[in-house]
Each structure stands twice: as structure tokens, then as C-alpha cells.
PDB file of C-alpha atoms in Angstrom:
ATOM      1  CA  MET X   1       9.827 -23.384  22.008  1.00 54.00           C
ATOM      2  CA  GLY X   2      11.532 -20.973  19.696  1.00 52.00           C
ATOM      3  CA  GLU X   3      13.146 -23.533  17.628  1.00 63.00           C
ATOM      4  CA  LEU X   4      10.127 -25.654  17.457  1.00 66.00           C
ATOM      5  CA  TYR X   5       8.183 -22.750  16.114  1.00 63.00           C
ATOM      6  CA  LEU X   6      10.913 -21.844  13.413  1.00 64.00           C
ATOM      7  CA  ASP X   7      10.550 -25.747  12.165  1.00 71.00           C
ATOM      8  CA  TRP X   8       6.737 -25.039  11.873  1.00 75.00           C
ATOM      9  CA  GLU X   9       6.594 -21.507  10.770  1.00 77.00           C
ATOM     10  CA  TYR X  10       5.949 -22.087   7.086  1.00 78.00           C
ATOM     11  CA  ARG X  11       3.264 -24.682   7.897  1.00 84.00           C
ATOM     12  CA  VAL X  12       1.514 -22.458  10.254  1.00 85.00           C
ATOM     13  CA  THR X  13       1.542 -19.437   7.735  1.00 86.00           C
ATOM     14  CA  SER X  14       0.313 -21.714   5.073  1.00 87.00           C
ATOM     15  CA  VAL X  15      -2.468 -22.978   7.038  1.00 90.00           C
ATOM     16  CA  GLN X  16      -3.700 -19.650   8.434  1.00 85.00           C
ATOM     17  CA  LEU X  17      -3.969 -18.238   4.791  1.00 85.00           C
ATOM     18  CA  VAL X  18      -5.814 -21.314   3.519  1.00 90.00           C
ATOM     19  CA  VAL X  19      -8.328 -21.120   6.392  1.00 90.00           C
ATOM     20  CA  ALA X  20      -8.667 -17.296   5.912  1.00 86.00           C
ATOM     21  CA  MET X  21      -9.374 -17.756   2.154  1.00 85.00           C
ATOM     22  CA  LEU X  22     -11.685 -20.515   2.683  1.00 92.00           C
ATOM     23  CA  ALA X  23     -13.663 -18.203   5.090  1.00 89.00           C
ATOM     24  CA  MET X  24     -13.592 -15.488   2.567  1.00 83.00           C
ATOM     25  CA  GLY X  25     -14.658 -17.700  -0.255  1.00 87.00           C
ATOM     26  CA  ALA X  26     -17.631 -18.924   1.778  1.00 90.00           C
ATOM     27  CA  THR X  27     -19.013 -15.325   1.733  1.00 84.00           C
ATOM     28  CA  LEU X  28     -18.561 -14.763  -2.052  1.00 82.00           C
ATOM     29  CA  HIS X  29     -21.014 -15.450  -4.903  1.00 84.00           C
ATOM     30  CA  VAL X  30     -20.187 -15.207  -8.650  1.00 80.00           C
ATOM     31  CA  ARG X  31     -22.415 -12.275  -8.871  1.00 77.00           C
ATOM     32  CA  ASP X  32     -19.963 -10.449  -6.504  1.00 72.00           C
ATOM     33  CA  PHE X  33     -17.475 -10.402  -9.203  1.00 69.00           C
ATOM     34  CA  LEU X  34     -19.994  -9.328 -11.897  1.00 70.00           C
ATOM     35  CA  ALA X  35     -21.481  -6.507  -9.739  1.00 62.00           C
ATOM     36  CA  VAL X  36     -18.719  -4.171 -11.116  1.00 65.00           C
ATOM     37  CA  VAL X  37     -20.487  -4.155 -14.399  1.00 66.00           C
ATOM     38  CA  ARG X  38     -23.220  -1.947 -13.142  1.00 66.00           C
ATOM     39  CA  LEU X  39     -21.772   1.555 -13.192  1.00 58.00           C
ATOM     40  CA  PRO X  40     -18.161   0.661 -12.429  1.00 83.00           C
ATOM     41  CA  ARG X  41     -16.600   4.000 -11.498  1.00 88.00           C
ATOM     42  CA  SER X  42     -16.306   3.230  -7.748  1.00 91.00           C
ATOM     43  CA  PHE X  43     -14.811  -0.048  -8.480  1.00 92.00           C
ATOM     44  CA  LEU X  44     -12.286   1.357 -11.095  1.00 93.00           C
ATOM     45  CA  THR X  45     -11.281   4.030  -8.516  1.00 95.00           C
ATOM     46  CA  GLY X  46     -10.594   1.347  -5.999  1.00 94.00           C
ATOM     47  CA  LEU X  47      -8.852  -1.002  -8.199  1.00 94.00           C
ATOM     48  CA  GLY X  48      -6.743   1.718  -9.688  1.00 95.00           C
ATOM     49  CA  VAL X  49      -5.617   2.678  -6.123  1.00 96.00           C
ATOM     50  CA  GLN X  50      -4.986  -0.887  -5.163  1.00 95.00           C
ATOM     51  CA  ILE X  51      -3.001  -2.058  -8.196  1.00 95.00           C
ATOM     52  CA  LEU X  52      -1.258   1.214  -9.377  1.00 96.00           C
ATOM     53  CA  ALA X  53      -1.196   3.790  -6.565  1.00 97.00           C
ATOM     54  CA  VAL X  54      -0.166   1.545  -3.676  1.00 97.00           C
ATOM     55  CA  PRO X  55       2.903   0.255  -5.324  1.00 97.00           C
ATOM     56  CA  ALA X  56       3.805   3.789  -6.585  1.00 97.00           C
ATOM     57  CA  VAL X  57       3.582   5.137  -3.055  1.00 97.00           C
ATOM     58  CA  ALA X  58       5.588   2.397  -1.744  1.00 97.00           C
ATOM     59  CA  TYR X  59       8.335   2.889  -4.544  1.00 96.00           C
ATOM     60  CA  VAL X  60       8.687   6.603  -3.630  1.00 96.00           C
ATOM     61  CA  LEU X  61       8.965   5.990   0.027  1.00 96.00           C
ATOM     62  CA  LEU X  62      11.671   3.305  -0.465  1.00 95.00           C
ATOM     63  CA  ARG X  63      13.590   5.659  -2.741  1.00 93.00           C
ATOM     64  CA  LEU X  64      13.233   8.815  -0.686  1.00 93.00           C
ATOM     65  CA  VAL X  65      13.529   7.415   2.982  1.00 92.00           C
ATOM     66  CA  ASP X  66      16.809   5.569   4.000  1.00 90.00           C
ATOM     67  CA  LEU X  67      15.165   2.493   5.563  1.00 90.00           C
ATOM     68  CA  ASP X  68      16.600  -0.663   7.010  1.00 91.00           C
ATOM     69  CA  PRO X  69      16.547  -3.391   4.348  1.00 91.00           C
ATOM     70  CA  GLY X  70      14.114  -5.540   6.422  1.00 92.00           C
ATOM     71  CA  VAL X  71      11.765  -2.791   6.784  1.00 94.00           C
ATOM     72  CA  ALA X  72      11.894  -1.866   3.073  1.00 94.00           C
ATOM     73  CA  VAL X  73      11.246  -5.571   2.179  1.00 94.00           C
ATOM     74  CA  GLY X  74       8.313  -5.621   4.508  1.00 95.00           C
ATOM     75  CA  VAL X  75       6.816  -2.392   2.899  1.00 96.00           C
ATOM     76  CA  ALA X  76       7.336  -4.023  -0.601  1.00 96.00           C
ATOM     77  CA  ILE X  77       5.341  -7.217   0.542  1.00 95.00           C
ATOM     78  CA  LEU X  78       2.622  -5.188   2.015  1.00 96.00           C
ATOM     79  CA  ALA X  79       2.335  -2.957  -1.220  1.00 96.00           C
ATOM     80  CA  SER X  80       2.164  -6.165  -3.307  1.00 94.00           C
ATOM     81  CA  VAL X  81      -0.722  -7.992  -1.655  1.00 94.00           C
ATOM     82  CA  PRO X  82      -4.401  -7.047  -1.876  1.00 91.00           C
ATOM     83  CA  GLY X  83      -7.053  -6.426   0.722  1.00 88.00           C
ATOM     84  CA  GLY X  84      -8.459  -9.285   2.545  1.00 82.00           C
ATOM     85  CA  THR X  85     -11.674 -10.454   4.217  1.00 79.00           C
ATOM     86  CA  VAL X  86     -10.967  -8.414   7.241  1.00 84.00           C
ATOM     87  CA  SER X  87     -11.571  -5.331   4.941  1.00 88.00           C
ATOM     88  CA  ASN X  88     -14.880  -6.528   4.034  1.00 83.00           C
ATOM     89  CA  VAL X  89     -16.031  -7.026   7.790  1.00 83.00           C
ATOM     90  CA  PHE X  90     -14.551  -3.498   8.715  1.00 88.00           C
ATOM     91  CA  THR X  91     -16.544  -1.937   5.603  1.00 88.00           C
ATOM     92  CA  TYR X  92     -19.784  -3.521   6.851  1.00 82.00           C
ATOM     93  CA  ALA X  93     -19.084  -2.311  10.476  1.00 84.00           C
ATOM     94  CA  GLY X  94     -18.633   1.241   9.091  1.00 87.00           C
ATOM     95  CA  ARG X  95     -21.756   1.272   6.952  1.00 86.00           C
ATOM     96  CA  GLY X  96     -19.758   1.321   3.801  1.00 87.00           C
ATOM     97  CA  ASP X  97     -20.657  -0.225   0.424  1.00 87.00           C
ATOM     98  CA  VAL X  98     -19.955  -4.029   1.239  1.00 82.00           C
ATOM     99  CA  PRO X  99     -20.668  -5.357  -2.297  1.00 83.00           C
ATOM    100  CA  LEU X 100     -18.054  -2.727  -3.611  1.00 88.00           C
ATOM    101  CA  SER X 101     -15.529  -3.920  -1.061  1.00 87.00           C
ATOM    102  CA  ILE X 102     -16.218  -7.478  -1.768  1.00 84.00           C
ATOM    103  CA  ALA X 103     -15.764  -6.867  -5.604  1.00 86.00           C
ATOM    104  CA  ILE X 104     -12.450  -5.031  -5.082  1.00 90.00           C
ATOM    105  CA  THR X 105     -11.255  -7.771  -2.854  1.00 88.00           C
ATOM    106  CA  ALA X 106     -12.274 -10.525  -5.027  1.00 85.00           C
ATOM    107  CA  VAL X 107     -10.790  -9.066  -8.287  1.00 88.00           C
ATOM    108  CA  THR X 108      -7.436  -7.932  -6.699  1.00 91.00           C
ATOM    109  CA  THR X 109      -7.173 -11.393  -5.047  1.00 87.00           C
ATOM    110  CA  LEU X 110      -7.551 -13.062  -8.494  1.00 87.00           C
ATOM    111  CA  ALA X 111      -5.106 -10.724 -10.005  1.00 90.00           C
ATOM    112  CA  CYS X 112      -2.397 -11.099  -7.289  1.00 89.00           C
ATOM    113  CA  ILE X 113      -1.054 -14.223  -9.097  1.00 87.00           C
ATOM    114  CA  VAL X 114       0.409 -11.719 -11.587  1.00 90.00           C
ATOM    115  CA  THR X 115       0.609  -8.475  -9.516  1.00 91.00           C
ATOM    116  CA  VAL X 116       2.426  -9.848  -6.434  1.00 91.00           C
ATOM    117  CA  PRO X 117       5.568 -11.173  -8.355  1.00 90.00           C
ATOM    118  CA  VAL X 118       5.713  -8.113 -10.419  1.00 92.00           C
ATOM    119  CA  VAL X 119       5.433  -5.568  -7.583  1.00 93.00           C
ATOM    120  CA  LEU X 120       8.010  -7.576  -5.461  1.00 92.00           C
ATOM    121  CA  ASP X 121      10.312  -7.595  -8.411  1.00 90.00           C
ATOM    122  CA  ALA X 122      10.129  -3.898  -8.846  1.00 91.00           C
ATOM    123  CA  LEU X 123      10.725  -3.067  -5.310  1.00 93.00           C
ATOM    124  CA  VAL X 124      12.867  -5.266  -3.471  1.00 89.00           C
ATOM    125  CA  GLY X 125      15.873  -5.430  -5.532  1.00 84.00           C
ATOM    126  CA  PRO X 126      18.057  -2.658  -3.895  1.00 86.00           C
ATOM    127  CA  PHE X 127      17.336  -4.113  -0.300  1.00 86.00           C
ATOM    128  CA  VAL X 128      18.364  -7.788  -0.756  1.00 82.00           C
ATOM    129  CA  PRO X 129      21.783  -9.365  -1.129  1.00 78.00           C
ATOM    130  CA  PRO X 130      23.170  -9.391  -4.748  1.00 77.00           C
ATOM    131  CA  ASP X 131      22.849 -13.268  -5.047  1.00 75.00           C
ATOM    132  CA  PHE X 132      19.201 -13.310  -3.930  1.00 78.00           C
ATOM    133  CA  ALA X 133      16.798 -14.567  -6.429  1.00 77.00           C
ATOM    134  CA  LEU X 134      12.982 -13.827  -5.950  1.00 79.00           C
ATOM    135  CA  PRO X 135      11.218 -17.243  -6.144  1.00 80.00           C
ATOM    136  CA  ARG X 136       8.506 -16.007  -8.466  1.00 80.00           C
ATOM    137  CA  GLY X 137       7.474 -19.457  -9.465  1.00 84.00           C
ATOM    138  CA  ARG X 138       7.100 -20.573  -6.022  1.00 83.00           C
ATOM    139  CA  ILE X 139       5.269 -17.498  -4.946  1.00 84.00           C
ATOM    140  CA  ALA X 140       2.771 -17.861  -7.916  1.00 85.00           C
ATOM    141  CA  LEU X 141       2.272 -21.651  -7.126  1.00 87.00           C
ATOM    142  CA  GLU X 142       1.556 -20.894  -3.404  1.00 85.00           C
ATOM    143  CA  ILE X 143      -0.919 -18.075  -4.229  1.00 85.00           C
ATOM    144  CA  VAL X 144      -2.850 -20.626  -6.502  1.00 88.00           C
ATOM    145  CA  ALA X 145      -2.590 -23.468  -3.719  1.00 88.00           C
ATOM    146  CA  THR X 146      -3.159 -21.451  -0.719  1.00 86.00           C
ATOM    147  CA  LEU X 147      -5.210 -18.490  -1.870  1.00 83.00           C
ATOM    148  CA  LEU X 148      -7.123 -19.201  -5.030  1.00 88.00           C
ATOM    149  CA  VAL X 149      -7.911 -22.826  -4.425  1.00 92.00           C
ATOM    150  CA  PRO X 150      -9.431 -22.385  -1.067  1.00 91.00           C
ATOM    151  CA  LEU X 151     -11.214 -19.164  -2.175  1.00 88.00           C
ATOM    152  CA  GLY X 152     -12.971 -21.295  -4.863  1.00 90.00           C
ATOM    153  CA  ALA X 153     -13.590 -24.051  -2.495  1.00 94.00           C
ATOM    154  CA  GLY X 154     -15.514 -21.678  -0.118  1.00 92.00           C
ATOM    155  CA  MET X 155     -17.578 -20.184  -3.015  1.00 91.00           C
ATOM    156  CA  VAL X 156     -18.616 -23.897  -4.013  1.00 95.00           C
ATOM    157  CA  LEU X 157     -19.464 -24.588  -0.473  1.00 95.00           C
ATOM    158  CA  LEU X 158     -21.563 -21.345  -0.246  1.00 94.00           C
ATOM    159  CA  ARG X 159     -23.474 -22.241  -3.567  1.00 92.00           C
ATOM    160  CA  HIS X 160     -24.150 -25.872  -2.442  1.00 93.00           C
ATOM    161  CA  ARG X 161     -24.324 -25.731   1.317  1.00 92.00           C
ATOM    162  CA  PRO X 162     -24.987 -22.326   2.543  1.00 91.00           C
ATOM    163  CA  GLY X 163     -25.684 -23.268   6.154  1.00 92.00           C
ATOM    164  CA  TRP X 164     -22.120 -24.823   6.338  1.00 93.00           C
ATOM    165  CA  ALA X 165     -20.531 -21.873   4.542  1.00 92.00           C
ATOM    166  CA  ALA X 166     -21.879 -19.567   7.208  1.00 91.00           C
ATOM    167  CA  ALA X 167     -20.181 -21.622   9.957  1.00 92.00           C
ATOM    168  CA  VAL X 168     -16.999 -21.841   7.962  1.00 92.00           C
ATOM    169  CA  SER X 169     -16.808 -18.003   7.463  1.00 87.00           C
ATOM    170  CA  THR X 170     -17.464 -17.357  11.095  1.00 88.00           C
ATOM    171  CA  TRP X 171     -15.224 -20.024  12.603  1.00 91.00           C
ATOM    172  CA  GLY X 172     -12.442 -19.453   9.809  1.00 87.00           C
ATOM    173  CA  LEU X 173     -12.059 -15.894  10.849  1.00 81.00           C
ATOM    174  CA  ARG X 174     -11.584 -17.109  14.552  1.00 88.00           C
ATOM    175  CA  VAL X 175      -9.169 -19.780  13.762  1.00 91.00           C
ATOM    176  CA  THR X 176      -7.135 -17.351  11.619  1.00 87.00           C
ATOM    177  CA  ALA X 177      -7.043 -14.811  14.503  1.00 86.00           C
ATOM    178  CA  VAL X 178      -5.742 -17.727  16.787  1.00 91.00           C
ATOM    179  CA  LEU X 179      -3.101 -18.772  14.190  1.00 87.00           C
ATOM    180  CA  ILE X 180      -1.759 -15.277  13.739  1.00 86.00           C
ATOM    181  CA  GLY X 181      -1.514 -15.081  17.550  1.00 87.00           C
ATOM    182  CA  VAL X 182       0.602 -18.199  17.414  1.00 88.00           C
ATOM    183  CA  ILE X 183       2.675 -16.618  14.726  1.00 85.00           C
ATOM    184  CA  VAL X 184       3.324 -13.545  16.958  1.00 84.00           C
ATOM    185  CA  ALA X 185       3.939 -15.717  20.028  1.00 87.00           C
ATOM    186  CA  GLY X 186       6.226 -18.125  18.361  1.00 83.00           C
ATOM    187  CA  SER X 187       8.168 -15.346  16.549  1.00 78.00           C
ATOM    188  CA  ALA X 188       8.604 -13.486  19.832  1.00 82.00           C
ATOM    189  CA  ALA X 189       9.916 -16.739  21.488  1.00 80.00           C
ATOM    190  CA  ALA X 190      12.264 -17.255  18.676  1.00 70.00           C
ATOM    191  CA  GLY X 191      13.681 -13.856  19.221  1.00 72.00           C
ATOM    192  CA  ARG X 192      12.269 -12.610  15.775  1.00 72.00           C
ATOM    193  CA  LEU X 193      10.401  -9.794  17.072  1.00 78.00           C
ATOM    194  CA  ASP X 194      13.106  -7.408  18.349  1.00 81.00           C
ATOM    195  CA  ALA X 195      11.653  -4.041  19.249  1.00 84.00           C
ATOM    196  CA  GLN X 196      15.022  -2.516  19.851  1.00 85.00           C
ATOM    197  CA  ALA X 197      16.272  -3.436  16.351  1.00 83.00           C
ATOM    198  CA  MET X 198      13.054  -2.206  14.813  1.00 89.00           C
ATOM    199  CA  GLY X 199      13.405   1.114  16.666  1.00 89.00           C
ATOM    200  CA  LEU X 200      10.825   4.030  17.009  1.00 93.00           C
ATOM    201  CA  ARG X 201      11.912   5.501  13.659  1.00 94.00           C
ATOM    202  CA  ASN X 202      11.150   2.442  11.721  1.00 93.00           C
ATOM    203  CA  LEU X 203       7.731   2.257  13.568  1.00 94.00           C
ATOM    204  CA  GLY X 204       7.027   5.648  12.621  1.00 95.00           C
ATOM    205  CA  VAL X 205       7.692   5.121   9.095  1.00 96.00           C
ATOM    206  CA  VAL X 206       5.426   2.031   8.913  1.00 96.00           C
ATOM    207  CA  ALA X 207       2.736   4.011  10.636  1.00 96.00           C
ATOM    208  CA  GLY X 208       3.259   6.844   8.219  1.00 96.00           C
ATOM    209  CA  PHE X 209       2.927   4.475   5.331  1.00 97.00           C
ATOM    210  CA  ALA X 210      -0.352   3.162   6.574  1.00 97.00           C
ATOM    211  CA  LEU X 211      -1.545   6.749   7.026  1.00 97.00           C
ATOM    212  CA  VAL X 212      -0.695   7.711   3.582  1.00 97.00           C
ATOM    213  CA  LEU X 213      -2.533   4.772   2.219  1.00 97.00           C
ATOM    214  CA  CYS X 214      -5.642   5.704   4.300  1.00 96.00           C
ATOM    215  CA  ALA X 215      -5.452   9.193   2.947  1.00 97.00           C
ATOM    216  CA  LEU X 216      -4.990   8.134  -0.438  1.00 97.00           C
ATOM    217  CA  GLY X 217      -8.092   5.864  -0.488  1.00 96.00           C
ATOM    218  CA  VAL X 218     -10.102   8.633   1.019  1.00 96.00           C
ATOM    219  CA  GLY X 219      -8.635  11.204  -1.412  1.00 96.00           C
ATOM    220  CA  ALA X 220      -9.122   9.204  -4.416  1.00 96.00           C
ATOM    221  CA  ALA X 221     -12.811   8.462  -3.660  1.00 95.00           C
ATOM    222  CA  VAL X 222     -13.650  11.865  -2.589  1.00 95.00           C
ATOM    223  CA  LEU X 223     -11.900  13.370  -5.724  1.00 96.00           C
ATOM    224  CA  THR X 224     -13.840  11.135  -7.876  1.00 93.00           C
ATOM    225  CA  ARG X 225     -16.968  12.263  -6.106  1.00 92.00           C
ATOM    226  CA  ARG X 226     -17.801   8.961  -4.881  1.00 92.00           C
ATOM    227  CA  PRO X 227     -20.874   8.683  -2.310  1.00 91.00           C
ATOM    228  CA  ARG X 228     -19.865   8.253   1.314  1.00 91.00           C
ATOM    229  CA  PRO X 229     -20.501   4.481   1.655  1.00 90.00           C
ATOM    230  CA  ASP X 230     -18.108   4.054  -1.375  1.00 92.00           C
ATOM    231  CA  VAL X 231     -15.493   6.329   0.170  1.00 93.00           C
ATOM    232  CA  THR X 232     -15.580   4.051   3.398  1.00 94.00           C
ATOM    233  CA  ALA X 233     -15.224   1.066   1.311  1.00 93.00           C
ATOM    234  CA  ILE X 234     -12.385   2.171  -0.839  1.00 95.00           C
ATOM    235  CA  ALA X 235     -10.384   3.672   2.119  1.00 96.00           C
ATOM    236  CA  VAL X 236     -10.796   0.628   4.242  1.00 95.00           C
ATOM    237  CA  GLU X 237      -9.817  -1.713   1.220  1.00 94.00           C
ATOM    238  CA  VAL X 238      -6.673   0.250   0.513  1.00 96.00           C
ATOM    239  CA  THR X 239      -5.635   0.513   4.073  1.00 96.00           C
ATOM    240  CA  VAL X 240      -6.245  -3.018   5.456  1.00 94.00           C
ATOM    241  CA  ARG X 241      -3.971  -5.238   3.559  1.00 94.00           C
ATOM    242  CA  ASN X 242      -4.103  -8.971   3.407  1.00 91.00           C
ATOM    243  CA  THR X 243      -1.762  -9.684   6.262  1.00 89.00           C
ATOM    244  CA  ASN X 244      -2.344 -13.559   5.992  1.00 86.00           C
ATOM    245  CA  LEU X 245      -0.853 -13.541   2.476  1.00 90.00           C
ATOM    246  CA  ALA X 246       1.860 -10.969   3.316  1.00 91.00           C
ATOM    247  CA  LEU X 247       2.899 -13.445   6.148  1.00 89.00           C
ATOM    248  CA  LEU X 248       3.122 -16.302   3.803  1.00 88.00           C
ATOM    249  CA  ILE X 249       5.156 -14.423   1.140  1.00 90.00           C
ATOM    250  CA  ARG X 250       7.544 -13.448   3.948  1.00 89.00           C
ATOM    251  CA  ALA X 251       7.861 -16.919   5.123  1.00 85.00           C
ATOM    252  CA  SER X 252       8.346 -18.234   1.491  1.00 84.00           C
ATOM    253  CA  ILE X 253      11.152 -15.671   0.555  1.00 85.00           C
ATOM    254  CA  PHE X 254      12.952 -16.155   3.845  1.00 79.00           C
ATOM    255  CA  PRO X 255      12.486 -19.694   5.292  1.00 70.00           C
ATOM    256  CA  ALA X 256      13.010 -19.972   8.937  1.00 60.00           C
ATOM    257  CA  SER X 257      15.564 -22.131  10.514  1.00 51.00           C
ATOM    258  CA  ALA X 258      17.121 -22.227  13.923  1.00 43.00           C
ATOM    259  CA  GLY X 259      20.419 -20.919  12.422  1.00 43.00           C
ATOM    260  CA  ALA X 260      18.503 -17.988  11.005  1.00 48.00           C
ATOM    261  CA  VAL X 261      17.086 -16.734  14.251  1.00 41.00           C
ATOM    262  CA  GLY X 262      19.048 -13.625  14.200  1.00 39.00           C
ATOM    263  CA  ALA X 263      18.488 -12.849  10.574  1.00 68.00           C
ATOM    264  CA  PRO X 264      17.844  -9.133  10.713  1.00 77.00           C
ATOM    265  CA  LEU X 265      16.347  -8.655   7.271  1.00 84.00           C
ATOM    266  CA  ALA X 266      13.771 -11.486   7.503  1.00 85.00           C
ATOM    267  CA  ASP X 267      12.878 -10.513  11.074  1.00 87.00           C
ATOM    268  CA  LEU X 268      12.317  -6.899  10.363  1.00 91.00           C
ATOM    269  CA  ALA X 269      10.195  -7.768   7.365  1.00 92.00           C
ATOM    270  CA  LEU X 270       8.049  -9.737   9.704  1.00 90.00           C
ATOM    271  CA  PHE X 271       7.770  -7.041  12.324  1.00 92.00           C
ATOM    272  CA  THR X 272       7.002  -4.491   9.583  1.00 95.00           C
ATOM    273  CA  ILE X 273       4.102  -6.620   8.383  1.00 94.00           C
ATOM    274  CA  LEU X 274       2.644  -7.054  12.010  1.00 92.00           C
ATOM    275  CA  ALA X 275       3.208  -3.336  12.957  1.00 93.00           C
ATOM    276  CA  PHE X 276       1.432  -2.352   9.766  1.00 95.00           C
ATOM    277  CA  ALA X 277      -1.621  -4.579  10.434  1.00 92.00           C
ATOM    278  CA  GLY X 278      -1.866  -2.797  13.943  1.00 92.00           C
ATOM    279  CA  ALA X 279      -1.545   0.716  12.534  1.00 94.00           C
ATOM    280  CA  SER X 280      -4.133   0.099   9.815  1.00 94.00           C
ATOM    281  CA  PHE X 281      -6.678  -1.162  12.208  1.00 93.00           C
ATOM    282  CA  VAL X 282      -6.187   1.912  14.344  1.00 93.00           C
ATOM    283  CA  LEU X 283      -6.498   4.168  11.260  1.00 95.00           C
ATOM    284  CA  VAL X 284      -9.727   2.743   9.978  1.00 93.00           C
ATOM    285  CA  ALA X 285     -11.515   2.896  13.450  1.00 92.00           C
ATOM    286  CA  PRO X 286     -12.485   6.573  12.821  1.00 92.00           C
ATOM    287  CA  LEU X 287     -14.043   5.674   9.522  1.00 90.00           C
ATOM    288  CA  ILE X 288     -16.078   2.814  11.255  1.00 88.00           C
ATOM    289  CA  VAL X 289     -17.126   4.986  14.151  1.00 88.00           C
ATOM    290  CA  THR X 290     -18.324   7.967  11.793  1.00 86.00           C
ATOM    291  CA  GLY X 291     -20.093   5.451   9.669  1.00 80.00           C
ATOM    292  CA  ARG X 292     -21.781   3.828  12.354  1.00 77.00           C
ATOM    293  CA  ARG X 293     -23.041   7.241  13.559  1.00 77.00           C
ATOM    294  CA  ARG X 294     -25.316   7.447  10.470  1.00 68.00           C
ATOM    295  CA  LEU X 295     -28.724   6.164  11.424  1.00 43.00           C
ATOM    296  CA  ALA X 296     -28.849   3.933   8.344  1.00 50.00           C
ATOM    297  CA  PRO X 297     -26.609   2.866   5.704  1.00 45.00           C
ATOM    298  CA  ALA X 298     -26.685   5.342   2.788  1.00 45.00           C
ATOM    299  CA  ALA X 299     -27.551   3.934  -0.509  1.00 44.00           C
ATOM    300  CA  SER X 300     -24.720   3.906  -3.012  1.00 45.00           C
ATOM    301  CA  GLY X 301     -24.982   5.374  -6.279  1.00 46.00           C
ATOM    302  CA  GLU X 302     -22.794   2.627  -7.776  1.00 46.00           C
ATOM    303  CA  VAL X 303     -21.987  -0.981  -7.301  1.00 47.00           C
ATOM    304  CA  GLY X 304     -23.447  -1.798  -4.022  1.00 48.00           C
ATOM    305  CA  GLY X 305     -26.319   0.047  -2.336  1.00 50.00           C
ATOM    306  CA  PRO X 306     -27.513  -0.885   1.173  1.00 47.00           C
ATOM    307  CA  ALA X 307     -25.257  -3.132   3.114  1.00 50.00           C
ATOM    308  CA  PRO X 308     -26.340  -6.685   3.328  1.00 49.00           C
ATOM    309  CA  ALA X 309     -27.736  -8.206   6.428  1.00 42.00           C
ATOM    310  CA  PRO X 310     -25.191  -9.323   9.077  1.00 40.00           C
ATOM    311  CA  GLU X 311     -25.540 -13.034   8.388  1.00 43.00           C
ATOM    312  CA  ALA X 312     -24.170 -12.390   4.976  1.00 43.00           C
ATOM    313  CA  LEU X 313     -21.025 -11.689   6.369  1.00 48.00           C
ATOM    314  CA  PRO X 314     -18.503 -13.672   8.557  1.00 43.00           C
TER     315      PRO X 314
END
């Protein structure tokens, strides 16, 4: 089973990203991109943290802490990707400013065709073999084909067939969750998730990275005096990365093969991405709980305002 999964890993990771982005697009209108024009202070705060501060934190971490190369590459990949549709769902659950969350996700997703290769190029160099060449062109092409195209297709579907779009957004997230489960199970069967090789120290570093990002999101929003719903949106957006895209980038940089089952760098990068996803969910849980304790969503002073009705989200 393990070898069979390795033969299909790239296809599975590609499909799960396509489905996730189609589901995300099925919740987006063009106005979500334009919403930031209205008093964009919260949007610029979130965008600045995502595009500038997160890679800077990763850079400092990779330079100051002696990490296993595989863990370092995983951290670099996580720092390069934007938030995903899950962050929008969590923002809604926590009574955050959903339009703000969607705007940050949408714009950073469009920008990642440029930001992902640039951030990876700046961060992974010291941790890969000297003859390693980052496939920038391939990564950019994959972002267009598996991220931007299905995102646009979902938006078109929402505009012309809103009833279908609601079903696509709901079932798309469910299918994506199943496919990520397949990735975890297949990777484990193939011997790619070695907890002993990862070790408690590396797990602690990954959890610490997630904690710093969460604190960074909250701190930036509080320091710029954003209203509480905006604080929730920015913090969740910064903490919950697009795991779907991170998994595809990892599979693209380090293609799986039966002969590479024990490749520690690729395997630890995979473990790092999955461990970070789990840690980020735990860290945003208090934001969701405290947000839901408010009797009603507070109106934002900026981009969003009250959270939309549940049917507007997947």
C-alpha cells in the first residue's frame, strides 16, 4: 500500500488542492476583492503581516535555531503560503470579520504566484543539497493550474449557479478533508511519518512557530487598534496557513518514489506541515471560543461589519 501511495502522491495532493480552491472560489464574489477599498487599515495590517512579517519570523527562526533540514524546509514552505478557506470558516465561527478574512485570503492567494517562489528562494537555500534547484517555473505553473484556475471557476459558478456553488463549497471541504486523511494514512503506510525521527524538540519548534504567528497576528491587530472582530480575523488568517497548497509544494519539490521512502528531508518537511496544521487549529480554538461567547457579532469599523449568514460560508 505504501509504494502504491507513493506512485499517486502527487496526483492526490494536486486533486485535494483543486477541490479546496474550487470550494473556496464558490464562496467568493468580485466585491470581496474590492471590499478593501473601504477604509483599508485592517486589510493592510493583515496583508503586511502575511506577506512581510511571517516570512521574516521564519527567516529569524531558521537562522537562530539549529533545525533539521527537513523541518527547516517545512517551515519555509509554511511561511511562503497564504491562508486558506479554513481560516474563513474559523473566522466565522469565532464571530470575526468574515469579509476582512475573505479579502486577505483572496488577495494573498492571487499574490502567491509571486510570493511563494520568492519566499522559498530566500529561505530554503542553506538547508538543501548544493545541487538542488528550486523549480520556480513549475511551482508558478502549478499555482496557476491548481489554485488560481479552480478559484476562478468557483467564482464563476457562484455568479451563475449560486445553488450549485453552495453544494460545491460544502462538499468540497468535506472531500478535501478526506483526501488529506488519505495523504496522512498513505504517508504513514509508506514510512514517511516517522515520529522518532521528528522528535519532541522539532515538534516543539513547530508548535512554537505556530504560537509566534498567532501572537503576531493578535499583536499587530491590537497595536493598530483594530476592533475585536478584526483582531480575530487577522489572527486566524495569519495562524491557519493553506495546508493544501503547502502539501502540493512539498510534493512538487520532492517527488515521491519507492526508492525515496526514507528520504529524511522530504519526510520531515511533510511531518512539519501536518504538525503545524494541527498546532494552528489548537491555537485558534481559544479565539473561536471567546468570540462565540459574545452575544452577537460586533460590527467592525472597517472592511467587514457583521458576519454573513451561515449559508454564505462553506
